[in-house]
PDB file of C-alpha atoms in Angstrom:
ATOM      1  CA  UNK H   1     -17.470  17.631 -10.050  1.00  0.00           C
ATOM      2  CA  UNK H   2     -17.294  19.730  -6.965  1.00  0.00           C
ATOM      3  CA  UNK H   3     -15.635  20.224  -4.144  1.00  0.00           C
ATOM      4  CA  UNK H   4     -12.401  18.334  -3.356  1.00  0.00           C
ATOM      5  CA  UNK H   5     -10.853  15.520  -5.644  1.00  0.00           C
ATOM      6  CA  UNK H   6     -11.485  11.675  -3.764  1.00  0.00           C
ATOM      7  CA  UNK H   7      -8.373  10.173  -2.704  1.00  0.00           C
ATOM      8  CA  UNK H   8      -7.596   6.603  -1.710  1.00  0.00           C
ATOM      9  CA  UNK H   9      -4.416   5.673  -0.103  1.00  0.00           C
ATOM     10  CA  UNK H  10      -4.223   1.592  -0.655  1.00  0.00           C
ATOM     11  CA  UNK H  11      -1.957  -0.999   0.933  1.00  0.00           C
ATOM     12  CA  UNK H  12      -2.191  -4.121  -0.849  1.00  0.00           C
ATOM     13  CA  UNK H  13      -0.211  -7.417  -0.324  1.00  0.00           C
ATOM     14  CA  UNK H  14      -0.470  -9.977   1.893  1.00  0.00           C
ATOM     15  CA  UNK H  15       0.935  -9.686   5.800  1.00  0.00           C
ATOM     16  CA  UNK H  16       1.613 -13.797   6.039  1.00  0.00           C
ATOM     17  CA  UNK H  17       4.265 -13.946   3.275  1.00  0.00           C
ATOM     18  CA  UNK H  18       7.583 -11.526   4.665  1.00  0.00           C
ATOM     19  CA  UNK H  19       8.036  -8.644   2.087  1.00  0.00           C
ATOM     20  CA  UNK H  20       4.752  -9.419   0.950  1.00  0.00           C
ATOM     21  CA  UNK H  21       3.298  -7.146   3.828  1.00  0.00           C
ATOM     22  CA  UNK H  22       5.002  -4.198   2.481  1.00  0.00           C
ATOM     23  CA  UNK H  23       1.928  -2.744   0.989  1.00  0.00           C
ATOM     24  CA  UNK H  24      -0.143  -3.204   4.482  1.00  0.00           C
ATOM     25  CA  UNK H  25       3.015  -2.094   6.522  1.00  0.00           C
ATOM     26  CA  UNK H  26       3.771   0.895   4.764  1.00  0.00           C
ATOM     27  CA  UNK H  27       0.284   2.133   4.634  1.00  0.00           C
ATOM     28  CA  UNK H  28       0.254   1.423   8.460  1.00  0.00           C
ATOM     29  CA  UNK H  29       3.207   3.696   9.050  1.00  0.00           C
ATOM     30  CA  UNK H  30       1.955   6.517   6.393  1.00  0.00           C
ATOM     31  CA  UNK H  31      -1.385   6.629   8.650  1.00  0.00           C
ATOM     32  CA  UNK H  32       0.500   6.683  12.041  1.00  0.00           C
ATOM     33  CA  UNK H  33       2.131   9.794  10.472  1.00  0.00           C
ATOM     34  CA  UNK H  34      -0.073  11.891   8.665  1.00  0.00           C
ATOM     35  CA  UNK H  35      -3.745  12.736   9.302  1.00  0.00           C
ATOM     36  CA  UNK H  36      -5.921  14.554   6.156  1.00  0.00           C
ATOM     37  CA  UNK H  37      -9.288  15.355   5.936  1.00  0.00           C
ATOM     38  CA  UNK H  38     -12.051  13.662   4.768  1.00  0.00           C
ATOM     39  CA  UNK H  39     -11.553  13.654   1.168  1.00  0.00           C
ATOM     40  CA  UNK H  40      -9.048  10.993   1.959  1.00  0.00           C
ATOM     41  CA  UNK H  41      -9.611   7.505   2.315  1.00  0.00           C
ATOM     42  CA  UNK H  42      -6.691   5.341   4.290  1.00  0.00           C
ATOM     43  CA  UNK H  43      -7.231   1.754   3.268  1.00  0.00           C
ATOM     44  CA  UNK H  44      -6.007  -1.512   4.274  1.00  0.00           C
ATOM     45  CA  UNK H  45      -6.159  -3.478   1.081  1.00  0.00           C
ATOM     46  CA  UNK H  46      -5.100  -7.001   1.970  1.00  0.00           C
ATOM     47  CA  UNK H  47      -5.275  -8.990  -0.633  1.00  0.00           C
ATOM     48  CA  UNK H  48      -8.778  -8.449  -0.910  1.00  0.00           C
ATOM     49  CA  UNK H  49      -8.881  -8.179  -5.013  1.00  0.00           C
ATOM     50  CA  UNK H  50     -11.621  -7.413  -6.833  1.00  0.00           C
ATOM     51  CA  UNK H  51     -13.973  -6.506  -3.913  1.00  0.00           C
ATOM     52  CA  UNK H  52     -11.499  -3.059  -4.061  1.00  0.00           C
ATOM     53  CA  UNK H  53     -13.029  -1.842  -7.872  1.00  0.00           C
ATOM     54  CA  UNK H  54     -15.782   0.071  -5.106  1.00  0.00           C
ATOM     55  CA  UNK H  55     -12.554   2.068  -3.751  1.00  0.00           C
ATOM     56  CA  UNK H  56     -10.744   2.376  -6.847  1.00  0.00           C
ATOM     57  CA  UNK H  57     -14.099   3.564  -9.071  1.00  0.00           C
ATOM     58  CA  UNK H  58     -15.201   5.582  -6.028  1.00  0.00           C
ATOM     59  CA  UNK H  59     -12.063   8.050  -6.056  1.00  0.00           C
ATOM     60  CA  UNK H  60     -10.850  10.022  -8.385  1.00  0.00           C
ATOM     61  CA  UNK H  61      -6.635   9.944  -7.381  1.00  0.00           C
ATOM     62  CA  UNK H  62      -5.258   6.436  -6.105  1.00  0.00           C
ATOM     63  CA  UNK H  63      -2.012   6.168  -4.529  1.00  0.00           C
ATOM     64  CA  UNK H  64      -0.812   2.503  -4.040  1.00  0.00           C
ATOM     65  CA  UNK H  65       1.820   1.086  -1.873  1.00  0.00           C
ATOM     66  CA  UNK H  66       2.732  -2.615  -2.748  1.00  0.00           C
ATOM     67  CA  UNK H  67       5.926  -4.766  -3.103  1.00  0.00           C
ATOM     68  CA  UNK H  68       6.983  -5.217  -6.639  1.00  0.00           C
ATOM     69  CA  UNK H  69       9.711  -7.368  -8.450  1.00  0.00           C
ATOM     70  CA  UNK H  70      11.326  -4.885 -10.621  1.00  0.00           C
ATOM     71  CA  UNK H  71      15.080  -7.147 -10.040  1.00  0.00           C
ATOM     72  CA  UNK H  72      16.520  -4.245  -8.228  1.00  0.00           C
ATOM     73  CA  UNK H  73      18.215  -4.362  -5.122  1.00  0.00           C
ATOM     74  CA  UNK H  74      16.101  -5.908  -2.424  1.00  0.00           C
ATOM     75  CA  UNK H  75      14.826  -2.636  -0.513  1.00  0.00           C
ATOM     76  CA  UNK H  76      14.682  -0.270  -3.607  1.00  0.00           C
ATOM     77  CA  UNK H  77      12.048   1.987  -3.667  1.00  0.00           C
ATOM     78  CA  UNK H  78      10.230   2.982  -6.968  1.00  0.00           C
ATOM     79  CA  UNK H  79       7.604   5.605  -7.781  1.00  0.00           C
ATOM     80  CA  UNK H  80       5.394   4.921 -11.028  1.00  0.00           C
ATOM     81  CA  UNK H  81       2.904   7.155 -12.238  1.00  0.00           C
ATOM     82  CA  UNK H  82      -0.442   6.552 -14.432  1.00  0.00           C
ATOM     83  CA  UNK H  83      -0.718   4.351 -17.666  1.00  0.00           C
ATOM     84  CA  UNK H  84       2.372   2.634 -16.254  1.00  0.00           C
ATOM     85  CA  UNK H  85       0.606   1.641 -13.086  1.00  0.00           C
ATOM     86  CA  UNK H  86      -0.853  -1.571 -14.024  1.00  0.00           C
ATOM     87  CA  UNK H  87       1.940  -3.297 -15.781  1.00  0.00           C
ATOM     88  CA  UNK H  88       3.883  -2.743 -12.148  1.00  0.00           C
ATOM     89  CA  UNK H  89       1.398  -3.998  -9.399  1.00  0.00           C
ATOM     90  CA  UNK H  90       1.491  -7.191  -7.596  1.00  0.00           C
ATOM     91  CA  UNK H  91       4.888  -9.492  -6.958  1.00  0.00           C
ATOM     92  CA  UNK H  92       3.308 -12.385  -6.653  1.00  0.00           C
ATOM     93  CA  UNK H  93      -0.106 -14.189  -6.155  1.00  0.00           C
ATOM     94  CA  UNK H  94      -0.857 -16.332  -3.837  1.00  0.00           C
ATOM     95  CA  UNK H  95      -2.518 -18.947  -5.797  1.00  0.00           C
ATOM     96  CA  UNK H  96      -4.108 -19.553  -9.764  1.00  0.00           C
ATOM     97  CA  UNK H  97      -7.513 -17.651  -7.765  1.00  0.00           C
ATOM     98  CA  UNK H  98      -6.305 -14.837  -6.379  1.00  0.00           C
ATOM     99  CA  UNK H  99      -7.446 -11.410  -8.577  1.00  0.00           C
ATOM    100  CA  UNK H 100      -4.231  -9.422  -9.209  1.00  0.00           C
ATOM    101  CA  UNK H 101      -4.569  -5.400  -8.738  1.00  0.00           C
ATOM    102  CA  UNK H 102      -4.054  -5.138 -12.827  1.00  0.00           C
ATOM    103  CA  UNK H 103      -7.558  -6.943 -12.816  1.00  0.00           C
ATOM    104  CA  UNK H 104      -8.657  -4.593 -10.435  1.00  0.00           C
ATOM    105  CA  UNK H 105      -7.600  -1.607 -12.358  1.00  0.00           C
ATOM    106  CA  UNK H 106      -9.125  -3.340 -15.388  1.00  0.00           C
ATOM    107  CA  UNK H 107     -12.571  -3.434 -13.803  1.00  0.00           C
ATOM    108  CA  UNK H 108     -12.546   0.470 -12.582  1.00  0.00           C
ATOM    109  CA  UNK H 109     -11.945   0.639 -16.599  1.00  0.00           C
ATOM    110  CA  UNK H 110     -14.395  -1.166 -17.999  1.00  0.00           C
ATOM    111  CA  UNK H 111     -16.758   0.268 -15.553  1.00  0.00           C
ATOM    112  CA  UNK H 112     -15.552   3.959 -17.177  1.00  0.00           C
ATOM    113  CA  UNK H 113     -14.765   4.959 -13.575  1.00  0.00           C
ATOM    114  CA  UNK H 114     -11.095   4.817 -13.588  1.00  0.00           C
ATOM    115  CA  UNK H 115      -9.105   7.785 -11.569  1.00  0.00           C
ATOM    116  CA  UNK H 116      -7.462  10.316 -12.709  1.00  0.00           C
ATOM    117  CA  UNK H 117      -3.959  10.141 -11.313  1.00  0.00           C
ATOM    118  CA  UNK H 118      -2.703   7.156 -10.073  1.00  0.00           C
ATOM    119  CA  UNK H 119       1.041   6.245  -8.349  1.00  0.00           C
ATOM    120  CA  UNK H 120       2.061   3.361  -7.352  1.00  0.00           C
ATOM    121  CA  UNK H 121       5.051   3.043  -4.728  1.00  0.00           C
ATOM    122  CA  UNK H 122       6.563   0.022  -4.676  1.00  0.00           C
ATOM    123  CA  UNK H 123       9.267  -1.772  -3.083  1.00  0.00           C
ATOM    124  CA  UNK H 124      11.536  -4.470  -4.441  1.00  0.00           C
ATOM    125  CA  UNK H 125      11.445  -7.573  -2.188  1.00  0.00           C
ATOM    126  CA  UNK H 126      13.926  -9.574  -1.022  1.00  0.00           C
ATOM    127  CA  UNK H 127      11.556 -12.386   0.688  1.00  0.00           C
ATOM    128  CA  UNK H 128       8.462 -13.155  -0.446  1.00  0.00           C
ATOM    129  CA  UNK H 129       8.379 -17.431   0.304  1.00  0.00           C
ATOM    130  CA  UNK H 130       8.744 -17.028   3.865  1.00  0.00           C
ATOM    131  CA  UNK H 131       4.909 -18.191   5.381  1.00  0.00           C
ATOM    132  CA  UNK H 132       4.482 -16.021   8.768  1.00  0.00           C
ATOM    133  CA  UNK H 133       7.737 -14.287   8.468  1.00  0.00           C
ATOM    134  CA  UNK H 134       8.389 -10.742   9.304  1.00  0.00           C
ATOM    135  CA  UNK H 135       9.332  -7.946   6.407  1.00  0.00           C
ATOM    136  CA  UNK H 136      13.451  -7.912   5.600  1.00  0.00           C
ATOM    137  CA  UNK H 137      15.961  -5.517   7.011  1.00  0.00           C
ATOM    138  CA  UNK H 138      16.052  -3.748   3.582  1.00  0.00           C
ATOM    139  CA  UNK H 139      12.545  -3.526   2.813  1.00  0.00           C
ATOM    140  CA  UNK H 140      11.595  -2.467   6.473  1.00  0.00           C
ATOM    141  CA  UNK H 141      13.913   0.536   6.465  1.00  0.00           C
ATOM    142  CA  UNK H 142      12.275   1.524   2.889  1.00  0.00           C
ATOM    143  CA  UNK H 143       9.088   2.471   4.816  1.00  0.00           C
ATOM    144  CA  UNK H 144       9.825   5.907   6.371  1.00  0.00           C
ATOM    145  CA  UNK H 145      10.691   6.472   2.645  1.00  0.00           C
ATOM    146  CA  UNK H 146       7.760   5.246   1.117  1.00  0.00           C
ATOM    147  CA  UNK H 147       5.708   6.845   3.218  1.00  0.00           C
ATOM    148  CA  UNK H 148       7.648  10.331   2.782  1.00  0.00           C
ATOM    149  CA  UNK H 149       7.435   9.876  -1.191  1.00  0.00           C
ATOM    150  CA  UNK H 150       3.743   9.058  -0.755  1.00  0.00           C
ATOM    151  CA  UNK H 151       3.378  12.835   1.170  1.00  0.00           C
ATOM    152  CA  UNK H 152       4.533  14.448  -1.447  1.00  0.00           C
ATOM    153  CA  UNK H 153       2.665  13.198  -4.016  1.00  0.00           C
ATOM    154  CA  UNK H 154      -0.264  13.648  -2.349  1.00  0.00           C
ATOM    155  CA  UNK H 155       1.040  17.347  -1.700  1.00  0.00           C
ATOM    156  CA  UNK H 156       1.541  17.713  -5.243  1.00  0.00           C
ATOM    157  CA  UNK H 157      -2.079  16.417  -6.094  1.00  0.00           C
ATOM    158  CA  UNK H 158      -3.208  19.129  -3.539  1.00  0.00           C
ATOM    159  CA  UNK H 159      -3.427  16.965  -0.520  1.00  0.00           C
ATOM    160  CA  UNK H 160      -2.586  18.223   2.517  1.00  0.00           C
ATOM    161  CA  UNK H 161      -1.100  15.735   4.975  1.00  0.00           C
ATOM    162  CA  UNK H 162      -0.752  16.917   8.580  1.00  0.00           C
ATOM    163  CA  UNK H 163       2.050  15.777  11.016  1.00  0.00           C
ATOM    164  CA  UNK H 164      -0.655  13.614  13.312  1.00  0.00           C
ATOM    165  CA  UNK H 165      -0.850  14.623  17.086  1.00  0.00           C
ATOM    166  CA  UNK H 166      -1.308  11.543  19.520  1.00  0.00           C
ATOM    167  CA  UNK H 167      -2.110   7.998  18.354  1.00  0.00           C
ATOM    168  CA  UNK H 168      -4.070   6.909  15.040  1.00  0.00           C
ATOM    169  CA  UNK H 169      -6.330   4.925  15.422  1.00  0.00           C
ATOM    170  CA  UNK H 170      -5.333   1.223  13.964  1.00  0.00           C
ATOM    171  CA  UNK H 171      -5.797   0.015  10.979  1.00  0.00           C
ATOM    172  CA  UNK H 172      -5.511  -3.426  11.960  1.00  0.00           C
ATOM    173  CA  UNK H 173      -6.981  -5.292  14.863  1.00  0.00           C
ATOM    174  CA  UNK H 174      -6.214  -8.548  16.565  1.00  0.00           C
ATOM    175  CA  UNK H 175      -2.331  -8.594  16.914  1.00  0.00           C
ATOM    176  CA  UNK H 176      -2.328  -8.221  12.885  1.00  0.00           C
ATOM    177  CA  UNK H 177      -0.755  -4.670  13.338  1.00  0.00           C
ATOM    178  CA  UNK H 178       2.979  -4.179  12.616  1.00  0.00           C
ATOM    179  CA  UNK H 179       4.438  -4.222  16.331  1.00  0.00           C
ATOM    180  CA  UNK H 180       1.818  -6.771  17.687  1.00  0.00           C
ATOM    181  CA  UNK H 181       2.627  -9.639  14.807  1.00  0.00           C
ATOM    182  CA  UNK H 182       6.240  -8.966  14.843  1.00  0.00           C
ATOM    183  CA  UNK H 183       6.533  -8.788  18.789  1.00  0.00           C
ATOM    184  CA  UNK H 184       6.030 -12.959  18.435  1.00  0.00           C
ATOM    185  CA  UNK H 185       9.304 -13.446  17.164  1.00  0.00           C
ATOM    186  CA  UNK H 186      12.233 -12.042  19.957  1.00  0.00           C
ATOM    187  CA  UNK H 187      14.709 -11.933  17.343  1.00  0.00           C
ATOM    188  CA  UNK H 188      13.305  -8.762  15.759  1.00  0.00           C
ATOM    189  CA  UNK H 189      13.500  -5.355  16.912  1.00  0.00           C
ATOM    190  CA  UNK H 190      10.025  -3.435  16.901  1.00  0.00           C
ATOM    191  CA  UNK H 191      10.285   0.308  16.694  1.00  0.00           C
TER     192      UNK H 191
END
């Protein structure tokens, strides 16, 4: 291969379900932050399952932000690198038919187009059963952290990730962004 390495930066998890969101949010921050060049691909993941094996056989480093129940403190962060990736990913599905990211991982596999370095940040949740509720105290002050642990391993993969100038252009639309979805509720303060 040529020419730079292809990087995807993935939020997964699902904004609806509290802590859930961490994924989303913290890949929301992280691209508010940091601009990189086109070798890099920022992307909201959702819970969009196995339509992601395109991203994930497509690059050739994967970093992952997602909220994970490793029974730690609610808020904890955790960085886990390669083969240990896929026993880590996903707290919890929505329902029997959702694809976890493990399948997704699989898939990129099986296909023989799995990356090369993978990392998965995750955060332990504290909330993860309340429908349309906004991320917890703990796990919302874990994102500046994530997203600082998620520069330097990018840094150490030979990413370089720029301080951004002026406004990012959003990742999500339609009031689904962090400060739009949480501006609903007037107990919460939105930085």
């Amino acid at each position: 291969m040529t020419g730079a390495s292809k990087t995807l930066v993935l939020g997964i998890g699902n904004i609806l379900w509290a802590d859930e969101a961490f994924g989303v949010r913290a890949l929301e921050a992280f691209h508010a932050r940091y601009e990189m060049d086109d070798s890099v691909t920022v992307l909201d993941g959702c819970t969009q399952g196995l339509y992601l094996v395109q991203f994930v056989e497509a690059c050739d480093q994967l970093l992952i932000f997602d909220a994970i129940d490793y029974g730690l403190a609610p808020g904890e962060l955790r960085l886990i690198r390669d083969a240990a990736v896929p026993r880590f990913t996903g707290a919890k599905k929505m329902s029997l038919h959702q694809t976890g990211f493990q399948e997704v991982l699989s898939a990129a596999d099986l296909l023989g187009r799995y990356p090369k370095r993978l990392a998965l940040i995750g955060v332990q949740p504290q909330d993860l059963e309340d429908w349309g509720g906004p991320l917890t105290p703990p796990v919302r002050a874990a994102i500046g952290s994530a997203c600082e642990t998620a520069r330097a391993v990018l840094e150490e993969w030979g990413v370089t990730c720029r301080e951004r100038i002026g406004a990012a252009a959003p990742l999500l639309s339609h009031d689904l962004d962090l400060c739009a979805y949480e501006r609903r509720n007037p107990t919460l303060t939105v930085e």
